[in-house]
Short mmCIF file of C-alpha atoms in Angstrom, two decimals:
data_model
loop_
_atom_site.label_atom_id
_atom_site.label_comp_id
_atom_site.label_asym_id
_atom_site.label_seq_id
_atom_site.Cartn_x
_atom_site.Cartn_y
_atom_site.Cartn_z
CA UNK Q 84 2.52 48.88 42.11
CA UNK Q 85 -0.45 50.75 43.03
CA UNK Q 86 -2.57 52.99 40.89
CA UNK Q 87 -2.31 55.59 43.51
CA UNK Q 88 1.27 55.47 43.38
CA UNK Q 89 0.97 57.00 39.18
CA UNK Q 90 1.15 60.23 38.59
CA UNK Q 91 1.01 61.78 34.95
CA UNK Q 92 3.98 64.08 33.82
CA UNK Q 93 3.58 66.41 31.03
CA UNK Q 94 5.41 68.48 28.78
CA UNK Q 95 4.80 71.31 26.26
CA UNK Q 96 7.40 72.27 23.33
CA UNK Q 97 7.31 73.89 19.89
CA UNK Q 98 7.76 71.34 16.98
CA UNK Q 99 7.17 71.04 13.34
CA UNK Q 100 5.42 74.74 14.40
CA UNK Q 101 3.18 73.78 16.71
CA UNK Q 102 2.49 73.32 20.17
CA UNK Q 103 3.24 69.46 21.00
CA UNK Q 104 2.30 68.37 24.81
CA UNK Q 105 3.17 65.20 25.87
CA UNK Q 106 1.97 63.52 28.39
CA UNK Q 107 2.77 59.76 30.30
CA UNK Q 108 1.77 58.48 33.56
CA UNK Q 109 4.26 56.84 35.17
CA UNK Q 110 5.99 56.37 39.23
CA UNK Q 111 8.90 58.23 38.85
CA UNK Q 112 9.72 61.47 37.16
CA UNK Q 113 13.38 60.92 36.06
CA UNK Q 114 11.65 57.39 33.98
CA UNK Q 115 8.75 59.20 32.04
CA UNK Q 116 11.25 62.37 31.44
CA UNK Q 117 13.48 60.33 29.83
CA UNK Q 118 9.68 58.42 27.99
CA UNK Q 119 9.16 62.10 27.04
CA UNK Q 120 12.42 62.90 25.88
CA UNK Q 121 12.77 59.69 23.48
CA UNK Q 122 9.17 60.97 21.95
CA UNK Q 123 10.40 64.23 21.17
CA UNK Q 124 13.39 62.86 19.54
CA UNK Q 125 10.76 60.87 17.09
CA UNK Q 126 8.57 63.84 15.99
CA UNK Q 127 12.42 66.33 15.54
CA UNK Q 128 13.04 63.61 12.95
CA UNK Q 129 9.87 63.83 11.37
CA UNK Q 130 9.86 67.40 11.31
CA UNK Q 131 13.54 66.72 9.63
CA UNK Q 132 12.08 64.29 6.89
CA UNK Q 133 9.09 66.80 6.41
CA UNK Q 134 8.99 70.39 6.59
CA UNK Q 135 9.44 72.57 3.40
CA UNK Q 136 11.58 75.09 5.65
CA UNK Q 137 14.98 73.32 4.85
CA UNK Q 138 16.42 72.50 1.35
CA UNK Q 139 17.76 69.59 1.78
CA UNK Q 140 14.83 67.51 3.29
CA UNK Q 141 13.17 65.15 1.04
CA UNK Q 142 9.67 66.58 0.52
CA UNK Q 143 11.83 70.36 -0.96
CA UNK Q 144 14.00 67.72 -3.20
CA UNK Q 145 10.89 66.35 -4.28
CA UNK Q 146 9.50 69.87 -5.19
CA UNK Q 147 12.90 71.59 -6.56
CA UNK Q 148 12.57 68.63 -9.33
CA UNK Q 149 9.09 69.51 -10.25
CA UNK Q 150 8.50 68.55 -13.83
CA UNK Q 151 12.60 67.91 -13.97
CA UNK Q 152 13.04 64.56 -12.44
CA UNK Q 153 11.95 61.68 -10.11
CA UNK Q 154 13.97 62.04 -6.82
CA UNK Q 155 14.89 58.71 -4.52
CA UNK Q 156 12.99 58.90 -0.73
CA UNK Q 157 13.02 57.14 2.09
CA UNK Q 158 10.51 54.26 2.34
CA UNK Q 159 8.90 56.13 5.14
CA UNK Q 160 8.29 59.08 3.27
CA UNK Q 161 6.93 56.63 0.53
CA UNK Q 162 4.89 55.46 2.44
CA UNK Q 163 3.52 58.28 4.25
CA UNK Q 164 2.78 60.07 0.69
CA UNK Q 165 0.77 56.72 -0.67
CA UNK Q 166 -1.52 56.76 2.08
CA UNK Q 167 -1.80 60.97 1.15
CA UNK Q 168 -2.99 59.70 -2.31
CA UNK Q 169 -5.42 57.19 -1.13
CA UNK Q 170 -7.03 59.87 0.78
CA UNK Q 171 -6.96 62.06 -1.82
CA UNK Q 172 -9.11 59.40 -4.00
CA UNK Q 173 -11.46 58.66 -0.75
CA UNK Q 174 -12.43 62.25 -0.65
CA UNK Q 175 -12.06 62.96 -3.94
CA UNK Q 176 -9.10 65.65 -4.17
CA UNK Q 177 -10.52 67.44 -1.25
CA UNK Q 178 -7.30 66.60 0.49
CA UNK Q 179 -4.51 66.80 -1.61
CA UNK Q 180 -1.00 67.17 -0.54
CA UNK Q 181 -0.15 69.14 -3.78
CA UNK Q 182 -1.80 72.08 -1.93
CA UNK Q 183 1.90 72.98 -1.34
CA UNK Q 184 1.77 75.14 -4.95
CA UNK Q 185 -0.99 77.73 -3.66
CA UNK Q 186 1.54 80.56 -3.23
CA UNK Q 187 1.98 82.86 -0.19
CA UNK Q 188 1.35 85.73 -2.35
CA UNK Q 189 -1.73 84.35 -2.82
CA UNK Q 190 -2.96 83.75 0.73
CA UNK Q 191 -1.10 85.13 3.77
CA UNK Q 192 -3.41 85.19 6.71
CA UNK Q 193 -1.53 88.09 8.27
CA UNK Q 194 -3.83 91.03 9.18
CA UNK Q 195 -2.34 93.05 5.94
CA UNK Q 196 -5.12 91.23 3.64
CA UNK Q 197 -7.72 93.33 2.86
CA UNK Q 198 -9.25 91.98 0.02
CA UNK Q 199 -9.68 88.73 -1.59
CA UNK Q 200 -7.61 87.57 -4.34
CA UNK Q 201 -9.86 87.28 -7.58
CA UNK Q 202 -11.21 84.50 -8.64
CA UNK Q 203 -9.28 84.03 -12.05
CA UNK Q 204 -5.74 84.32 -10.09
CA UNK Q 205 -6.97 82.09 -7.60
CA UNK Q 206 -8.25 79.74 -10.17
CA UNK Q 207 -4.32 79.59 -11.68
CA UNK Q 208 -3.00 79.29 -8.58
CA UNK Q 209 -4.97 76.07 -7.81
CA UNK Q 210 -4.18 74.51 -11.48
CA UNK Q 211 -1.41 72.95 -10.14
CA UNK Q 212 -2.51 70.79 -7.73
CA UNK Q 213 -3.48 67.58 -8.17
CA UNK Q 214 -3.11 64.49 -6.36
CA UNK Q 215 -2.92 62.43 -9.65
CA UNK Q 216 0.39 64.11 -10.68
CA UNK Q 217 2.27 63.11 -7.78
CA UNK Q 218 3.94 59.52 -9.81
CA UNK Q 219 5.09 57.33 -7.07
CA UNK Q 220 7.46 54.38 -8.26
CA UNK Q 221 7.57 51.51 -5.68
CA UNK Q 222 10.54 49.79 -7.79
CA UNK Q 223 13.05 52.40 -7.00
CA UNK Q 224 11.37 54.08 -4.17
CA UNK Q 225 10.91 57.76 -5.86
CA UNK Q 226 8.17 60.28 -6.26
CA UNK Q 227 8.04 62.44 -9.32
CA UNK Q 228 6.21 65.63 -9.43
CA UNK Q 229 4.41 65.95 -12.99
CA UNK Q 230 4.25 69.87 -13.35
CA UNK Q 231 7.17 72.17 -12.91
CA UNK Q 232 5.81 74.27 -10.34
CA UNK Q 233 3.71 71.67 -8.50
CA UNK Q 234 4.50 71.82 -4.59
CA UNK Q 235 3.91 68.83 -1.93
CA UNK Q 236 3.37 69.55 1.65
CA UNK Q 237 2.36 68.15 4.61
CA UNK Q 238 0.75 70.59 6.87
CA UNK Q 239 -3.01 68.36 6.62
CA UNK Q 240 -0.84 64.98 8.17
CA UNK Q 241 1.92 65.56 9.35
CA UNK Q 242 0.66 66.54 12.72
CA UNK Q 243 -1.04 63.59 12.94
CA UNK Q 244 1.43 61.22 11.81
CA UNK Q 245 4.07 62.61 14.19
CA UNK Q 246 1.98 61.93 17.22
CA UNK Q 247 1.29 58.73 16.14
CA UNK Q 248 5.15 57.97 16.09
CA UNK Q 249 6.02 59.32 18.81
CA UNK Q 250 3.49 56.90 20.97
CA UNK Q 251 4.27 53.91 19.13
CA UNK Q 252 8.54 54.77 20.24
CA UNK Q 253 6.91 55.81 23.63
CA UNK Q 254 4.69 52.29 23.92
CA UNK Q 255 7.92 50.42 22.95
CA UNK Q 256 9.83 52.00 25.46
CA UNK Q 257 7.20 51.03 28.12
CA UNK Q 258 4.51 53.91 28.60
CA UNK Q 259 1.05 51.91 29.04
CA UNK Q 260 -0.63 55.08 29.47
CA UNK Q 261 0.04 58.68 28.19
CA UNK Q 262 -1.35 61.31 25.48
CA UNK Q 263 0.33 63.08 22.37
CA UNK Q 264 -1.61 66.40 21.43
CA UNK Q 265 -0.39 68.23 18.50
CA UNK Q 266 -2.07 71.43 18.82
CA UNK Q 267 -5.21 69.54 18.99
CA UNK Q 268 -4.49 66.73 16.93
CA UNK Q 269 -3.81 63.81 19.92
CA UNK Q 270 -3.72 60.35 20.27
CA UNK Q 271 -4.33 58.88 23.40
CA UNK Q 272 -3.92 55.46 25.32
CA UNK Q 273 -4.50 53.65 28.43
CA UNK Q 274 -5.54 55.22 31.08
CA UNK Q 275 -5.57 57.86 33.46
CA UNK Q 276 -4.06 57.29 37.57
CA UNK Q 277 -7.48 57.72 38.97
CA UNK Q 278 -8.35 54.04 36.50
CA UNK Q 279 -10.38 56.17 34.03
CA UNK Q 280 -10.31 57.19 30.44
CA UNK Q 281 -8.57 60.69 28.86
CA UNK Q 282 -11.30 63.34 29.42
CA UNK Q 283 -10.49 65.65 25.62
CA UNK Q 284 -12.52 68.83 25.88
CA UNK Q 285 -13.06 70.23 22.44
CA UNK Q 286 -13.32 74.09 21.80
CA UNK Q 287 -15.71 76.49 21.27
CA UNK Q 288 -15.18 77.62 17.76
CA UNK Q 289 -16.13 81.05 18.88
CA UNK Q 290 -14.14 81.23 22.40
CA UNK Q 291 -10.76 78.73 21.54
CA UNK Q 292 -9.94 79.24 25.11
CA UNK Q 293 -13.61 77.45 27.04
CA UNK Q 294 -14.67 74.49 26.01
CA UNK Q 295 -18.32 73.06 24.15
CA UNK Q 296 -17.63 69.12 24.97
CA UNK Q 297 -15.87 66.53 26.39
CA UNK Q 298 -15.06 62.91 25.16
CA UNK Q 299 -13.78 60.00 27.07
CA UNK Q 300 -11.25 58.76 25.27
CA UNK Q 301 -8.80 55.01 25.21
CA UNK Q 302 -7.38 54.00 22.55
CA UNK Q 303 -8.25 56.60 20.11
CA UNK Q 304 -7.43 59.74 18.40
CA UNK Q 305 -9.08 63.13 17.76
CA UNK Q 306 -9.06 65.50 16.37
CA UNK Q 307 -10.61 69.32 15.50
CA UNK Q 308 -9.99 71.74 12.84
CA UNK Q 309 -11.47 75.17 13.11
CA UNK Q 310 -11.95 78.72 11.30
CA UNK Q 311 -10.93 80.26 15.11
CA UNK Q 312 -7.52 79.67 14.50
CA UNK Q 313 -5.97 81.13 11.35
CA UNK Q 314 -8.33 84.02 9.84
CA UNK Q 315 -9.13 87.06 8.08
CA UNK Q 316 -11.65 89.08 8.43
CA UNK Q 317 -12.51 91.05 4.91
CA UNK Q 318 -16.04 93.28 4.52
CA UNK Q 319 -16.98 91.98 8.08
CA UNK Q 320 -16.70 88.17 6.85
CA UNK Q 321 -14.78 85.62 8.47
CA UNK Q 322 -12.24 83.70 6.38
CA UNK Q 323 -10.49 80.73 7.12
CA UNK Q 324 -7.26 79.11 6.53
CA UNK Q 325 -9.09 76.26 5.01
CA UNK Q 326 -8.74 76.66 0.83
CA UNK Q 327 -10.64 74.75 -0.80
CA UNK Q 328 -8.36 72.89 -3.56
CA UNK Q 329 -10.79 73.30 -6.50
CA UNK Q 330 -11.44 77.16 -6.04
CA UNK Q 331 -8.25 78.45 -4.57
CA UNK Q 332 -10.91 80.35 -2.42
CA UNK Q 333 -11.19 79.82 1.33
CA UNK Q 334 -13.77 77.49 2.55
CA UNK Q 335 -17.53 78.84 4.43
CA UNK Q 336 -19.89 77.21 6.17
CA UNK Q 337 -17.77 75.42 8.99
CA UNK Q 338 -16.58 76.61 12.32
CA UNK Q 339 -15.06 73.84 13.12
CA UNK Q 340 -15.19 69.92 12.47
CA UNK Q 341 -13.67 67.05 14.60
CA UNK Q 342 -12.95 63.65 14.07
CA UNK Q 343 -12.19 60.86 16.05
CA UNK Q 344 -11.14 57.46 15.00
CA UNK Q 345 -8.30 55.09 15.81
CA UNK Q 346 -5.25 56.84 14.19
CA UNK Q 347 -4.06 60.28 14.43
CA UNK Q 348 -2.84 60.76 10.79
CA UNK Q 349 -6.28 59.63 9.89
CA UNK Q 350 -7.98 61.78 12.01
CA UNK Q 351 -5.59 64.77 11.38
CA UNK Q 352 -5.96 64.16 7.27
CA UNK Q 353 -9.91 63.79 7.48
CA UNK Q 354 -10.52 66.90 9.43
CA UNK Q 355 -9.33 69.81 6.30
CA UNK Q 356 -11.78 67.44 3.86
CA UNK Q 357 -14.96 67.43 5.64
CA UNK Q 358 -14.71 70.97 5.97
CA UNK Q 359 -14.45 71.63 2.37
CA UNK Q 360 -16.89 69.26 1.54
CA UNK Q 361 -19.36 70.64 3.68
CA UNK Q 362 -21.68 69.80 6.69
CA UNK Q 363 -23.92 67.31 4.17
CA UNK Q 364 -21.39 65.76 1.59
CA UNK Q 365 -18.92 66.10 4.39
CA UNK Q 366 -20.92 63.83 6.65
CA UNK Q 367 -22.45 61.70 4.44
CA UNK Q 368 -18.79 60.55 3.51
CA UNK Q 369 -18.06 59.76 7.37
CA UNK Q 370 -21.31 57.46 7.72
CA UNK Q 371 -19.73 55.46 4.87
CA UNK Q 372 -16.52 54.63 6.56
CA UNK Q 373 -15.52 52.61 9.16
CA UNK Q 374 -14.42 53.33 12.93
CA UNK Q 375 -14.30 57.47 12.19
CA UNK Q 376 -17.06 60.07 13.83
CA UNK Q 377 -17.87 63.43 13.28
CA UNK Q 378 -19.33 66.33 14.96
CA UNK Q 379 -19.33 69.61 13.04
CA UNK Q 380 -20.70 73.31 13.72
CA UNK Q 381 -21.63 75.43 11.22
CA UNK Q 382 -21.45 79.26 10.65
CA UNK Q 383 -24.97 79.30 12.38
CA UNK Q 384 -24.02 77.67 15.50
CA UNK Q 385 -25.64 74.40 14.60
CA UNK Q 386 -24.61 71.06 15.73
CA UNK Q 387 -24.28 68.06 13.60
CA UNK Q 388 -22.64 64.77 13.81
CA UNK Q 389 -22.55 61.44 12.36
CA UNK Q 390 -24.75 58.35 12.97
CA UNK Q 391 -22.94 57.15 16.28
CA UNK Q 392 -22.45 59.56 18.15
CA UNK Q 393 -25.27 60.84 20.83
CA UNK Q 394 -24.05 64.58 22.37
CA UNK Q 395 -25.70 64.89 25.67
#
């Protein structure tokens, strides 16, 4: 088989909501569809384990017995939520999976916000969460919410985990090459027909649509989280998405911050912390850790990123 004879084949679809594209070079169409098809399948089931939309997944059982009861999971969802917690301790609570129990009443970023909520409210919103109420038990495989009240989600990992399943089920079923992008969390792998690495253009926090940079990428994940895609604008000030745990209050200072490392979950949990911590904490915390880069811009338009990474 020649290189020459590869072609990549790509599809877009709307999962866990978001925008999924996956993408696997391969010969023959009908083989990667099928390569396509079985990753799909892997990030439906996640979405089934995960999202807070249906009652009867585990992470809404876990919350409906808030403060009542410890309720049995699946290993996997064990699992998922003790690596949550040790991130949580890394950054110290700036990513917290108990962010679930900031109501919508508090923030919806639909256009119908005018004002920001004040700080008191905000402040007894964010009481409940906390990282060091979510009990897990490893002897009967069950995770026990502290506070009745307290909410787990996960909208900061789940992205990232998802991708990463779905090309671990893809790898196993033969793709050498290919590239899972959830809404610009994506893991990537091999390479390219033409023999070269995944060219990953990162956006311009103030034009989404062009693009600032481009990595060559193998092997790795990235990626970006940024104030252009869920905001408010109140008084002529741009808010993001972004709350910051501690406050309840959305997080300045950042446009946008990506990382790139090996996983996708890690990259996809690290991304919501750095921006709360800010450009200085924020990157002083990535030169400590290994295999994981940065490059952040701020509100101003300037450029920063950690110690390895030259930006030509």
């Amino acid at each position: 088989m020649t290189i020459a004879d590869q072609q990549i084949f790509k599809r877009s679809c709307k999962l866990m909501g978001n925008r999924f594209e996956l993408s696997v070079v391969a010969e023959n169409e009908a083989w990667a569809n099928e390569r396509i098809d079985i990753g799909i399948e892997e990030i439906k089931r996640i979405e089934r384990l995960l999202t807070t939309f249906s009652d009867d997944s585990e992470t809404n059982q876990v919350n409906l017995n808030a403060g009542i009861k410890p309720v049995v999971v699946s290993r996997e969802t064990l699992e998922l939520i003790k690596r949550s917690l040790t991130i949580s301790k890394v950054t110290q609570g700036a990513f917290d999976i108990s962010y679930g129990s900031i109501d919508k009443r508090l923030w919806n970023f639909d256009q119908q916000m005018t004002a920001l909520p004040d700080v008191e409210t905000a402040k007894k919103m964010v009481r409940l969460i906390n990282y060091r109420n979510i009990l897990v038990n490893e002897a009967d495989c069950s995770v026990f919410l502290a506070e009745q009240g307290m909410r787990i989600g996960f909208g900061g990992i789940g992205k990232g985990y998802a991708a990463e399943r779905a090309k671990l089920i893809m790898k196993q079923e033969g793709v050498t090459s290919g590239v899972v992008n959830a809404s610009g969390d994506l893991t990537a792998w091999g390479l390219q027909p033409n023999g070269k690495k995944w060219t990953i253009g990162i956006a311009n926090p103030d034009a989404s649509h062009q693009i600032f940079s481009y990595l060559n990428v193998s092997e790795m994940a990235v990626a970006t989280s940024g104030n252009y895609e869920k905001f408010i604008m109140i008084d002529g000030k741009k808010y993001s998405h972004t709350i910051n745990p501690r406050t309840g209050l959305p997080v300045r200072g950042i446009k946008s911050v990506t990382i790139i490392t090996t996983n996708a979950e890690i990259a996809d949990a690290m991304a919501t912390p750095v921006t709360i911590m800010g450009v200085h904490a924020g990157l002083d915390m990535i030169n400590q850790m290994r295999d994981i880069e940065a490059i952040l811009i701020d509100d101003n338009d300037r450029l920063y990123t950690s110690r390895n990474i030259n930006i030509t």
